[in-house]
Amino acid sequence: MSDVFSVDLLIQVSYFVTAALFILGLKRMSSPVTARSGITWAGAGMLVATAVTFAFPGMSNYEWIIPAILVGGGFAWWSGKRVAITDMPQMIALYNGMGGGAAAAIAAVELYRGETTGYAASSLAVVGGIIGAVSFSGSAIAFGKLQGLIKRSVRFRGLQVLNLLLLVVAITHGVLIALHIHDAPSVVTWMFVLALVLGISMTLPIGGADMPVVISLYNALTGLAVGFEGFVLNNAAMIIAGTVVGSAGTLLTQLMARAMNRSLGNVLFSGFGDTGGAATGTVTGSLKPIEASDVGVMMAFAQKVIVVPGYGMAVAQAQHKIWELCQLLIDRGVTLKFAIHPVAGRMPGHMNVLLAEAGVPYDLISDLDEINAEFETADVALIIGANDVVNPVARTDKSSPIYGMPILNADKAKNVIVIKRGQGAGFSGIENALFYLDNTRMLYGDAQKVGAELIQAIKAVG
Amino acid sequence: MTGMVALYIFMLAAFTGYEVISRVPVILHTPLMSGSNFVHGIVLVGAMVALGNAHSPLEKSIGFIGVLLAAGNAVGGYVVTERMLEMFKSSGARQARASKGTH
């Protein structure tokens, strides 16, 4: 015990501190008040862990390690700083995929070296390697789809069978390696190739609307892979951080899927996400247009206005104009609130981030459960680029694909104003019954331009 | 660390992750996903150890890619999460930064 203050002890203690900082950081991130300090805590943990790892006993190859960190970190810093907030989801996918790839790389180094002792270590290396590789290639496809690099969803009969086959063969290779029955480098290579192909073919058929759930799933999978490789390397920080993310990510994935009224299996295996125009509308009535000046007057003299923003607002980059408009109304004494559907934007909570970017304080933003009872007392519900999330068909029409999805009760407001670019159907191709109601008026135009017109109209009221 | 102890750590960490997330408001789903994405960037530590102990050129090449990817995960995850959370301010806090642009 004379060697208590050894480097090894320093490393172990540092990893312990890192794990604690990660958990505390994540805990702080789960409340809007403390969220900003949460990432700082977790970041401090990461710095500590990285720094002490340089002192790891028996380490060499620093001339490789340092450039790799600089190149990888530099690229991520550069890309992360300049990406638009609307494009956040695909960046998360990209960085997550990199983590999965790193976990797979650790497994590959260990397995090619063939020195993993015991069945437990080699099995965990194999499992972590397969999961990491799937997460790597799958996330890359998710990134490509959201970024618009991959436009079509590839889907053909027997694809699910092919995926199952890929999985089974990959696992068979894994078992051979793990039990040291046949662990030649070629077998290891095949296992990784199969896993990479599986990640691609699993993700290609999934439509853009479901991608957030898939990204969240891959996030959880990467966490698990990191945890498993932590067992292989006997690294407590990796085990704890990876496992915490694995379980937290699984729960988050379930919450997201539930918010979209889908089950996870449904997302992965049905490919509904971008069925365009499949639904037939049985909606009667007519679309009644209105001028911006009339809407301006209506809102200026309203008691209470509820704004329902959708992804259309973000696409038009109108959040700043809309917030300017809202501030005018607030100054006039109008009670104003934002109603956010759980799946508004590209992923749950994405719309909150976009509004926050425009400077909307989060205490004006309410989610579905908080706000739904209030629509009855609202004079105006202003729908901006939102469609399916306010479609009353979800409550009434059992044949509709969105039947059962919780919606915002915008139709209960005294007046409903819909700002919309044109007369097309929504993201899912479903006709929106809300647009045809007697108390609904359509305000056509680009959300940003319409926002400017409304500001003019309200200022004109004086 | 014996196998059993590792298994206990695994179980407790899994429950911890579940508990930490279980009562989170929808408003924070995206930032939290991004935050947990950053946390598994700890794979950088493992990738460094793997590369640090690599001998053959093949091991070194794979290790190099591993460290590069892991560093991207950690740094990118941090930058993106930090940028998102930077925007969460209440009405009170907003008054203070009235003139600051949103770049």
Coordinates of C-alpha atoms in Angstrom, one line a residue:
Chain A
M1 CA 0.0 0.0 0.0
S2 CA 3.0 2.3 -0.2
D3 CA 2.0 3.2 -3.7
V4 CA -1.3 4.8 -2.8
F5 CA -0.5 8.1 -4.5
S6 CA 0.2 6.4 -7.8
V7 CA -0.8 7.6 -11.2
D8 CA -3.2 4.8 -11.4
L9 CA -5.1 6.1 -8.3
L10 CA -5.1 9.6 -9.7
I11 CA -6.7 8.3 -12.9
Q12 CA -9.3 6.2 -11.1
V13 CA -10.3 9.2 -8.8
S14 CA -10.5 11.5 -11.9
Y15 CA -12.8 9.0 -13.7
F16 CA -14.9 8.8 -10.6
V17 CA -15.2 12.6 -10.5
T18 CA -16.0 12.7 -14.2
A19 CA -18.8 10.1 -13.8
A20 CA -20.3 12.2 -11.0
L21 CA -20.1 15.4 -13.0
F22 CA -21.8 13.7 -16.0
I23 CA -24.7 12.5 -13.9
L24 CA -25.1 15.9 -12.1
G25 CA -24.8 17.7 -15.4
L26 CA -27.5 15.6 -17.0
K27 CA -29.7 16.1 -13.9
R28 CA -29.3 19.9 -14.2
M29 CA -30.1 19.7 -17.9
S30 CA -33.5 18.3 -17.1
S31 CA -34.8 21.6 -15.8
P32 CA -34.8 24.9 -17.9
V33 CA -33.6 26.9 -15.0
T34 CA -30.4 25.0 -14.4
A35 CA -29.9 23.5 -17.9
R36 CA -27.2 25.9 -19.0
S37 CA -24.9 25.1 -16.1
G38 CA -25.5 21.4 -16.7
I39 CA -23.5 21.2 -19.9
T40 CA -20.7 23.2 -18.3
W41 CA -20.5 20.6 -15.5
A42 CA -20.5 17.7 -17.9
G43 CA -17.9 19.6 -20.1
A44 CA -15.6 19.9 -17.0
G45 CA -15.9 16.2 -16.4
M46 CA -14.9 15.5 -20.0
L47 CA -11.8 17.7 -19.8
V48 CA -10.7 16.1 -16.5
A49 CA -11.1 12.6 -18.0
T50 CA -9.3 13.4 -21.2
A51 CA -6.4 15.2 -19.5
V52 CA -5.6 12.3 -17.0
T53 CA -5.9 9.7 -19.8
F54 CA -2.7 11.1 -21.3
A55 CA -0.9 9.9 -18.1
F56 CA -2.4 6.3 -18.6
P57 CA 0.3 3.7 -17.8
G58 CA 2.0 2.2 -20.9
M59 CA 0.6 4.7 -23.3
S60 CA 2.5 5.6 -26.5
N61 CA 1.7 6.8 -30.0
Y62 CA 1.2 10.4 -28.8
E63 CA 2.2 11.6 -32.2
W64 CA -0.9 9.9 -33.5
I65 CA -3.3 10.7 -30.6
I66 CA -2.8 14.4 -30.6
P67 CA -3.3 15.1 -34.3
A68 CA -6.4 12.8 -34.2
I69 CA -7.9 14.8 -31.4
L70 CA -7.1 18.1 -33.1
V71 CA -8.5 17.1 -36.5
G72 CA -11.7 15.5 -35.1
G73 CA -12.3 18.1 -32.5
G74 CA -11.4 20.9 -34.8
F75 CA -13.9 19.7 -37.5
A76 CA -16.6 19.3 -34.9
W77 CA -16.0 22.7 -33.4
W78 CA -16.0 24.4 -36.8
S79 CA -19.2 22.6 -38.0
G80 CA -21.0 22.9 -34.6
K81 CA -20.5 26.7 -34.4
R82 CA -21.7 27.6 -37.8
V83 CA -24.7 25.3 -38.2
A84 CA -28.1 27.0 -38.2
I85 CA -30.4 26.1 -35.3
T86 CA -32.9 24.7 -37.7
D87 CA -30.3 22.1 -38.7
M88 CA -29.5 21.0 -35.2
P89 CA -31.1 17.5 -35.4
Q90 CA -28.9 16.3 -38.2
M91 CA -25.8 17.6 -36.4
I92 CA -26.7 15.6 -33.3
A93 CA -27.1 12.6 -35.7
L94 CA -23.6 13.2 -37.1
Y95 CA -21.8 13.6 -33.8
N96 CA -23.7 10.6 -32.4
G97 CA -22.6 8.5 -35.4
M98 CA -19.0 9.5 -34.8
G99 CA -19.3 8.3 -31.2
G100 CA -20.7 4.9 -32.4
G101 CA -17.9 4.7 -34.9
A102 CA -15.4 5.3 -32.2
A103 CA -16.9 2.5 -30.0
A104 CA -16.7 0.2 -33.0
A105 CA -13.1 1.2 -33.6
I106 CA -12.1 0.3 -30.0
A107 CA -13.8 -3.1 -30.5
A108 CA -11.9 -3.5 -33.8
V109 CA -8.5 -2.8 -32.3
E110 CA -9.2 -5.2 -29.4
L111 CA -10.5 -8.0 -31.7
Y112 CA -7.9 -7.7 -34.4
R113 CA -5.2 -7.9 -31.7
G114 CA -6.9 -11.0 -30.5
E115 CA -5.7 -10.7 -26.9
T116 CA -9.1 -10.2 -25.2
T117 CA -8.9 -12.6 -22.3
G118 CA -12.0 -14.6 -21.4
Y119 CA -15.3 -15.0 -23.1
A120 CA -17.0 -12.2 -21.2
A121 CA -14.6 -9.5 -22.5
S122 CA -14.6 -10.8 -26.1
S123 CA -18.4 -11.1 -26.1
L124 CA -18.8 -7.6 -24.9
A125 CA -16.3 -6.3 -27.4
V126 CA -18.3 -8.0 -30.1
V127 CA -21.7 -6.8 -29.0
G128 CA -20.4 -3.2 -28.5
G129 CA -18.7 -3.4 -31.9
I130 CA -21.8 -4.5 -33.7
I131 CA -24.0 -1.9 -32.0
G132 CA -21.5 0.9 -32.5
A133 CA -21.1 0.0 -36.2
V134 CA -24.9 0.0 -36.8
S135 CA -25.2 3.3 -34.9
F136 CA -22.4 4.7 -37.0
S137 CA -23.7 3.9 -40.5
G138 CA -27.3 4.4 -39.4
S139 CA -26.7 7.9 -38.0
A140 CA -24.8 8.8 -41.2
I141 CA -27.9 7.9 -43.3
A142 CA -30.1 9.9 -40.8
F143 CA -27.8 12.8 -41.3
G144 CA -27.9 12.5 -45.0
K145 CA -31.7 12.4 -45.1
L146 CA -32.2 15.4 -42.8
Q147 CA -29.5 17.4 -44.6
G148 CA -31.3 16.6 -47.9
L149 CA -28.4 14.7 -49.4
I150 CA -30.5 11.5 -49.6
K151 CA -33.9 12.5 -51.0
R152 CA -35.7 9.2 -51.5
S153 CA -36.7 6.5 -49.1
V154 CA -35.5 3.2 -50.5
R155 CA -38.0 0.5 -49.8
F156 CA -38.7 -2.9 -51.4
R157 CA -40.4 -6.1 -50.6
G158 CA -38.3 -8.4 -48.5
L159 CA -36.3 -5.6 -47.0
Q160 CA -37.2 -6.6 -43.5
V161 CA -36.2 -10.1 -44.2
L162 CA -32.9 -8.9 -45.6
N163 CA -32.3 -6.9 -42.4
L164 CA -33.1 -9.8 -40.2
L165 CA -30.7 -12.0 -42.3
L166 CA -27.9 -9.4 -42.0
L167 CA -28.4 -9.2 -38.2
V168 CA -28.4 -13.0 -37.8
V169 CA -25.3 -13.5 -40.0
A170 CA -23.5 -10.6 -38.2
I171 CA -24.3 -12.1 -34.8
T172 CA -23.2 -15.6 -36.0
H173 CA -19.8 -14.1 -36.9
G174 CA -19.8 -12.4 -33.5
V175 CA -20.4 -15.6 -31.7
L176 CA -17.6 -17.4 -33.6
I177 CA -15.2 -14.5 -32.6
A178 CA -16.4 -14.2 -29.0
L179 CA -16.0 -17.9 -28.3
H180 CA -12.6 -17.9 -30.1
I181 CA -13.9 -20.7 -32.4
H182 CA -12.9 -18.8 -35.5
D183 CA -11.5 -15.3 -34.7
A184 CA -9.2 -14.7 -37.7
P185 CA -9.0 -11.1 -38.9
S186 CA -11.2 -11.9 -41.9
V187 CA -14.1 -13.0 -39.7
V188 CA -13.8 -9.8 -37.7
T189 CA -13.8 -7.7 -40.9
W190 CA -16.9 -9.5 -42.2
M191 CA -18.7 -8.9 -38.9
F192 CA -18.1 -5.2 -39.1
V193 CA -19.0 -4.9 -42.8
L194 CA -22.3 -6.7 -42.1
A195 CA -23.1 -4.5 -39.2
L196 CA -22.4 -1.4 -41.2
V197 CA -24.6 -2.5 -44.1
L198 CA -27.3 -3.4 -41.6
G199 CA -27.2 0.2 -40.2
I200 CA -27.7 1.6 -43.7
S201 CA -30.5 -0.8 -44.8
M202 CA -32.3 -0.3 -41.5
T203 CA -32.3 3.5 -41.8
L204 CA -32.9 4.0 -45.5
P205 CA -36.6 3.1 -45.5
I206 CA -37.5 5.4 -42.6
G207 CA -39.1 8.7 -43.5
G208 CA -38.0 12.1 -42.5
A209 CA -40.8 12.7 -40.0
D210 CA -39.8 9.7 -37.9
M211 CA -36.1 10.5 -38.1
P212 CA -35.9 12.2 -34.6
V213 CA -37.0 9.0 -32.9
V214 CA -34.5 7.1 -34.9
I215 CA -31.7 9.5 -34.0
S216 CA -32.7 9.2 -30.4
L217 CA -32.6 5.4 -30.6
Y218 CA -29.1 5.5 -32.2
N219 CA -28.0 7.9 -29.4
A220 CA -29.1 5.3 -26.8
L221 CA -27.4 2.5 -28.8
T222 CA -24.1 4.5 -29.0
G223 CA -24.3 4.9 -25.2
L224 CA -24.7 1.2 -24.8
A225 CA -21.8 0.4 -27.1
V226 CA -19.6 2.8 -25.2
G227 CA -20.6 1.1 -22.0
F228 CA -19.8 -2.3 -23.3
E229 CA -16.4 -1.2 -24.6
G230 CA -15.9 0.3 -21.2
F231 CA -16.2 -3.3 -19.7
V232 CA -13.6 -4.5 -22.2
L233 CA -11.1 -1.8 -21.3
N234 CA -12.0 -2.0 -17.6
N235 CA -12.8 1.7 -17.7
A236 CA -15.4 2.8 -15.1
A237 CA -16.0 6.2 -16.5
M238 CA -17.0 4.7 -19.9
I239 CA -19.2 2.0 -18.2
I240 CA -21.1 4.6 -16.1
A241 CA -21.4 7.3 -18.7
G242 CA -22.3 4.9 -21.5
T243 CA -24.9 3.0 -19.5
V244 CA -26.5 6.2 -18.1
V245 CA -26.9 7.5 -21.7
G246 CA -28.1 4.0 -22.9
S247 CA -30.9 3.9 -20.4
A248 CA -31.7 7.7 -20.5
G249 CA -31.7 7.6 -24.3
T250 CA -34.0 4.6 -24.4
L251 CA -36.5 6.4 -22.1
L252 CA -36.2 9.6 -24.2
T253 CA -36.8 7.6 -27.4
Q254 CA -40.0 6.1 -25.8
L255 CA -41.2 9.6 -24.7
M256 CA -40.6 10.9 -28.2
A257 CA -42.4 8.0 -29.9
R258 CA -45.3 8.4 -27.5
A259 CA -45.5 12.2 -28.2
M260 CA -45.8 11.3 -31.9
N261 CA -48.5 8.6 -31.1
R262 CA -46.3 5.9 -32.6
S263 CA -44.7 2.9 -31.1
L264 CA -41.0 2.3 -31.7
G265 CA -41.6 -0.9 -33.7
N266 CA -44.1 1.1 -35.8
V267 CA -41.4 3.7 -36.5
L268 CA -38.7 1.1 -37.4
F269 CA -40.8 -1.3 -39.5
S270 CA -43.7 0.4 -41.1
G271 CA -42.2 3.3 -43.0
F272 CA -45.1 5.7 -42.6
G273 CA -42.9 8.7 -42.1
D274 CA -43.3 10.0 -45.6
T275 CA -46.3 8.5 -47.2
G276 CA -47.4 11.4 -49.4
G277 CA -51.0 11.9 -50.3
A278 CA -52.1 8.4 -49.3
A279 CA -55.0 9.8 -47.3
T280 CA -58.2 10.9 -48.9
G281 CA -59.9 14.0 -47.4
T282 CA -63.7 13.8 -46.8
V283 CA -63.7 17.4 -45.7
T284 CA -66.6 19.6 -46.7
G285 CA -66.7 23.4 -46.7
S286 CA -64.6 26.1 -48.2
L287 CA -61.4 27.9 -47.5
K288 CA -62.1 31.5 -46.6
P289 CA -59.2 33.9 -47.2
I290 CA -58.6 37.1 -45.2
E291 CA -56.3 40.1 -45.5
A292 CA -53.4 40.9 -43.1
S293 CA -54.9 44.3 -42.2
D294 CA -58.1 42.7 -40.9
V295 CA -56.1 40.2 -38.9
G296 CA -54.0 43.0 -37.4
V297 CA -57.1 44.8 -36.2
M298 CA -58.6 41.6 -34.9
M299 CA -55.6 40.8 -32.8
A300 CA -54.9 44.3 -31.6
F301 CA -58.3 44.4 -29.9
A302 CA -58.2 40.8 -28.7
Q303 CA -58.1 39.9 -25.0
K304 CA -56.1 36.8 -25.5
V305 CA -54.1 35.4 -28.4
I306 CA -52.6 32.0 -28.6
V307 CA -49.9 31.4 -31.2
V308 CA -49.4 27.9 -32.6
P309 CA -46.0 27.7 -34.5
G310 CA -45.1 24.8 -36.7
Y311 CA -42.2 23.8 -38.8
G312 CA -43.4 26.0 -41.6
M313 CA -42.5 29.0 -39.5
A314 CA -39.0 27.8 -38.9
V315 CA -38.5 27.1 -42.6
A316 CA -39.6 30.6 -43.5
Q317 CA -37.2 31.8 -40.7
A318 CA -40.1 33.9 -39.4
Q319 CA -39.6 33.3 -35.7
H320 CA -38.0 36.7 -35.2
K321 CA -40.7 38.6 -37.1
I322 CA -43.4 36.7 -35.2
W323 CA -41.9 37.5 -31.9
E324 CA -41.7 41.2 -32.8
L325 CA -45.4 41.0 -33.7
C326 CA -46.1 39.3 -30.4
Q327 CA -44.2 42.0 -28.4
L328 CA -46.4 44.7 -30.0
L329 CA -49.5 42.8 -28.9
I330 CA -48.1 42.3 -25.4
D331 CA -47.4 46.0 -25.1
R332 CA -51.0 46.7 -26.0
G333 CA -52.1 44.5 -23.1
V334 CA -53.0 41.4 -25.0
T335 CA -52.5 38.2 -23.1
L336 CA -50.3 36.2 -25.4
K337 CA -49.1 32.6 -25.2
F338 CA -47.3 30.2 -27.5
A339 CA -48.7 26.7 -27.7
I340 CA -46.2 24.0 -28.7
H341 CA -47.2 20.6 -29.8
P342 CA -44.8 17.9 -28.6
V343 CA -43.8 17.1 -32.2
A344 CA -43.7 20.7 -33.6
G345 CA -40.5 21.2 -35.5
R346 CA -38.2 18.3 -36.3
M347 CA -38.1 16.7 -32.9
P348 CA -39.7 17.1 -29.5
G349 CA -38.6 20.4 -28.0
H350 CA -37.1 21.6 -31.3
M351 CA -39.7 24.4 -31.6
N352 CA -38.9 25.6 -28.1
V353 CA -35.3 25.9 -29.1
L354 CA -36.2 27.9 -32.3
L355 CA -38.4 30.3 -30.3
A356 CA -35.7 30.6 -27.7
E357 CA -33.3 31.6 -30.5
A358 CA -35.7 34.4 -31.5
G359 CA -35.7 35.6 -27.8
V360 CA -39.1 34.3 -26.7
P361 CA -38.9 33.8 -22.9
Y362 CA -39.7 30.2 -22.1
D363 CA -42.4 31.2 -19.5
L364 CA -44.6 32.4 -22.4
I365 CA -44.4 28.9 -24.0
S366 CA -46.9 26.3 -22.9
D367 CA -47.1 22.6 -24.0
L368 CA -50.1 20.7 -25.0
D369 CA -51.4 19.7 -21.6
E370 CA -51.1 23.1 -20.1
I371 CA -52.7 25.1 -22.9
N372 CA -55.4 23.0 -24.4
A373 CA -58.1 24.1 -21.9
E374 CA -57.3 27.7 -22.7
F375 CA -58.2 27.7 -26.3
E376 CA -61.9 28.1 -25.4
T377 CA -61.2 31.5 -23.8
A378 CA -58.9 32.7 -26.6
D379 CA -60.1 35.3 -29.1
V380 CA -57.6 34.4 -31.7
A381 CA -55.6 31.3 -32.4
L382 CA -52.8 32.2 -34.8
I383 CA -51.6 29.1 -36.6
I384 CA -48.2 29.7 -38.3
G385 CA -47.0 26.9 -40.6
A386 CA -48.5 24.2 -38.4
N387 CA -50.9 21.7 -39.9
D388 CA -51.3 18.1 -38.7
V389 CA -50.9 19.1 -35.0
V390 CA -54.1 21.2 -35.1
N391 CA -56.1 18.9 -37.3
P392 CA -59.4 18.0 -35.5
V393 CA -59.7 14.9 -37.7
A394 CA -57.3 13.3 -35.2
R395 CA -60.1 13.4 -32.7
T396 CA -63.0 12.2 -34.9
D397 CA -62.0 10.2 -38.0
K398 CA -60.9 6.7 -37.2
S399 CA -59.7 6.0 -40.8
S400 CA -57.2 8.9 -40.6
P401 CA -53.5 7.9 -40.2
I402 CA -53.2 10.6 -37.4
Y403 CA -56.3 9.4 -35.6
G404 CA -55.6 9.3 -31.8
M405 CA -52.7 11.7 -32.0
P406 CA -53.1 14.3 -29.3
I407 CA -53.7 17.7 -31.0
L408 CA -53.9 21.3 -29.9
N409 CA -57.5 22.3 -29.7
A410 CA -57.1 25.5 -31.8
D411 CA -60.5 24.9 -33.4
K412 CA -62.1 25.8 -30.0
A413 CA -60.9 29.4 -30.2
K414 CA -63.4 32.2 -31.2
N415 CA -61.3 33.0 -34.4
V416 CA -58.7 30.8 -36.0
I417 CA -56.2 32.5 -38.4
V418 CA -54.0 30.2 -40.4
I419 CA -50.9 31.6 -42.0
K420 CA -50.0 29.2 -44.8
R421 CA -47.8 29.4 -47.9
G422 CA -50.3 27.8 -50.3
Q423 CA -53.3 25.5 -50.4
G424 CA -51.4 22.2 -50.3
A425 CA -52.0 19.5 -47.7
G426 CA -49.7 19.0 -44.7
F427 CA -46.5 17.0 -44.1
S428 CA -48.4 13.8 -44.0
G429 CA -50.6 14.6 -47.0
I430 CA -53.8 14.7 -44.9
E431 CA -56.5 17.3 -45.5
N432 CA -57.0 19.6 -42.5
A433 CA -60.6 19.9 -41.4
L434 CA -59.6 22.9 -39.3
F435 CA -59.1 25.1 -42.4
Y436 CA -62.7 24.6 -43.5
L437 CA -64.4 25.5 -40.2
D438 CA -66.7 28.5 -40.0
N439 CA -64.5 30.4 -37.6
T440 CA -61.3 29.8 -39.6
R441 CA -59.8 32.3 -42.0
M442 CA -56.8 31.6 -44.2
L443 CA -54.0 34.2 -44.5
Y444 CA -51.9 33.1 -47.5
G445 CA -48.2 34.0 -47.9
D446 CA -44.7 33.5 -46.7
A447 CA -44.7 33.6 -42.9
Q448 CA -42.0 36.2 -42.7
K449 CA -43.7 38.5 -45.2
V450 CA -47.1 38.1 -43.5
G451 CA -45.5 38.8 -40.1
A452 CA -44.2 42.1 -41.4
E453 CA -47.6 43.0 -42.8
L454 CA -49.3 42.2 -39.5
I455 CA -46.8 44.4 -37.7
Q456 CA -47.7 47.2 -40.0
A457 CA -51.4 46.6 -39.5
I458 CA -51.1 46.7 -35.7
K459 CA -49.0 49.8 -35.8
A460 CA -51.6 51.4 -38.0
V461 CA -54.2 50.8 -35.4
G462 CA -52.2 53.0 -33.1
Chain B
M1 CA -12.8 -4.6 -11.0
T2 CA -14.3 -8.0 -10.9
G3 CA -17.1 -9.1 -13.3
M4 CA -19.7 -9.0 -10.5
V5 CA -18.8 -5.4 -9.4
A6 CA -18.9 -4.3 -13.1
L7 CA -22.4 -5.8 -13.3
Y8 CA -23.5 -3.9 -10.2
I9 CA -22.2 -0.7 -11.7
F10 CA -24.0 -1.4 -14.9
M11 CA -27.3 -2.0 -13.1
L12 CA -27.0 1.1 -10.9
A13 CA -26.0 3.3 -13.8
A14 CA -29.0 2.1 -15.9
F15 CA -31.4 3.0 -13.1
T16 CA -29.6 6.4 -12.6
G17 CA -30.0 7.3 -16.3
Y18 CA -33.7 6.4 -16.1
E19 CA -34.3 8.4 -13.0
V20 CA -32.4 11.5 -14.2
I21 CA -34.6 11.7 -17.3
S22 CA -37.9 10.4 -16.2
R23 CA -39.6 13.7 -15.3
V24 CA -38.1 16.0 -17.9
P25 CA -40.5 18.5 -19.7
V26 CA -40.9 18.1 -23.5
I27 CA -39.3 21.6 -23.9
L28 CA -35.9 20.0 -23.0
H29 CA -36.1 16.8 -25.0
T30 CA -33.9 18.0 -27.9
P31 CA -31.2 19.7 -25.7
L32 CA -31.2 16.7 -23.4
M33 CA -30.7 14.3 -26.3
S34 CA -27.9 16.5 -27.4
G35 CA -26.5 16.6 -23.9
S36 CA -26.5 12.8 -23.5
N37 CA -25.0 12.6 -27.0
F38 CA -22.1 14.7 -25.6
V39 CA -21.8 12.5 -22.5
H40 CA -21.1 9.3 -24.5
G41 CA -18.3 11.3 -26.1
I42 CA -16.4 9.8 -23.1
V43 CA -15.6 7.1 -25.6
L44 CA -12.7 9.4 -26.4
V45 CA -10.9 8.2 -23.3
G46 CA -11.2 4.5 -24.4
A47 CA -10.2 5.4 -28.0
M48 CA -7.1 7.1 -26.6
V49 CA -6.2 4.1 -24.6
A50 CA -6.8 1.8 -27.5
L51 CA -4.6 3.9 -29.8
G52 CA -2.0 4.4 -27.1
N53 CA -1.5 0.6 -26.8
A54 CA -1.7 -0.1 -30.5
H55 CA 1.3 -1.8 -32.2
S56 CA 0.6 -2.9 -35.8
P57 CA -0.1 -0.4 -38.5
L58 CA -3.6 -1.7 -38.8
E59 CA -4.3 -1.2 -35.1
K60 CA -2.8 2.2 -35.3
S61 CA -4.9 3.2 -38.3
I62 CA -8.1 2.0 -36.7
G63 CA -7.2 3.6 -33.4
F64 CA -6.4 6.9 -35.2
I65 CA -9.9 6.9 -36.8
G66 CA -11.4 6.0 -33.4
V67 CA -9.8 8.9 -31.6
L68 CA -10.7 11.3 -34.4
L69 CA -14.3 10.2 -34.4
A70 CA -14.5 10.2 -30.6
A71 CA -13.1 13.7 -30.4
G72 CA -15.7 14.8 -33.0
N73 CA -18.4 13.3 -30.8
A74 CA -17.2 15.0 -27.6
V75 CA -16.4 18.5 -29.1
G76 CA -19.4 18.6 -31.5
G77 CA -21.8 17.4 -28.8
Y78 CA -20.6 20.1 -26.4
V79 CA -20.7 23.0 -28.9
V80 CA -24.2 22.1 -30.2
T81 CA -25.7 21.5 -26.7
E82 CA -24.1 24.7 -25.3
R83 CA -25.5 26.7 -28.2
M84 CA -29.0 25.3 -27.7
L85 CA -29.0 25.8 -23.9
E86 CA -27.6 29.3 -24.3
M87 CA -31.0 30.3 -25.6
F88 CA -33.0 29.2 -22.6
K89 CA -33.7 32.4 -20.7
S90 CA -36.8 33.5 -18.7
S91 CA -38.5 36.9 -19.3
G92 CA -36.4 38.4 -16.4
A93 CA -33.1 37.3 -17.8
R94 CA -34.0 38.6 -21.2
Q95 CA -34.3 42.2 -20.2
A96 CA -30.6 42.2 -19.3
R97 CA -29.4 41.2 -22.7
A98 CA -31.8 43.3 -24.7
S99 CA -29.1 44.7 -27.1
K100 CA -27.2 41.4 -27.6
G101 CA -27.8 40.0 -31.1
T102 CA -28.7 36.4 -31.7
H103 CA -25.9 36.0 -34.2

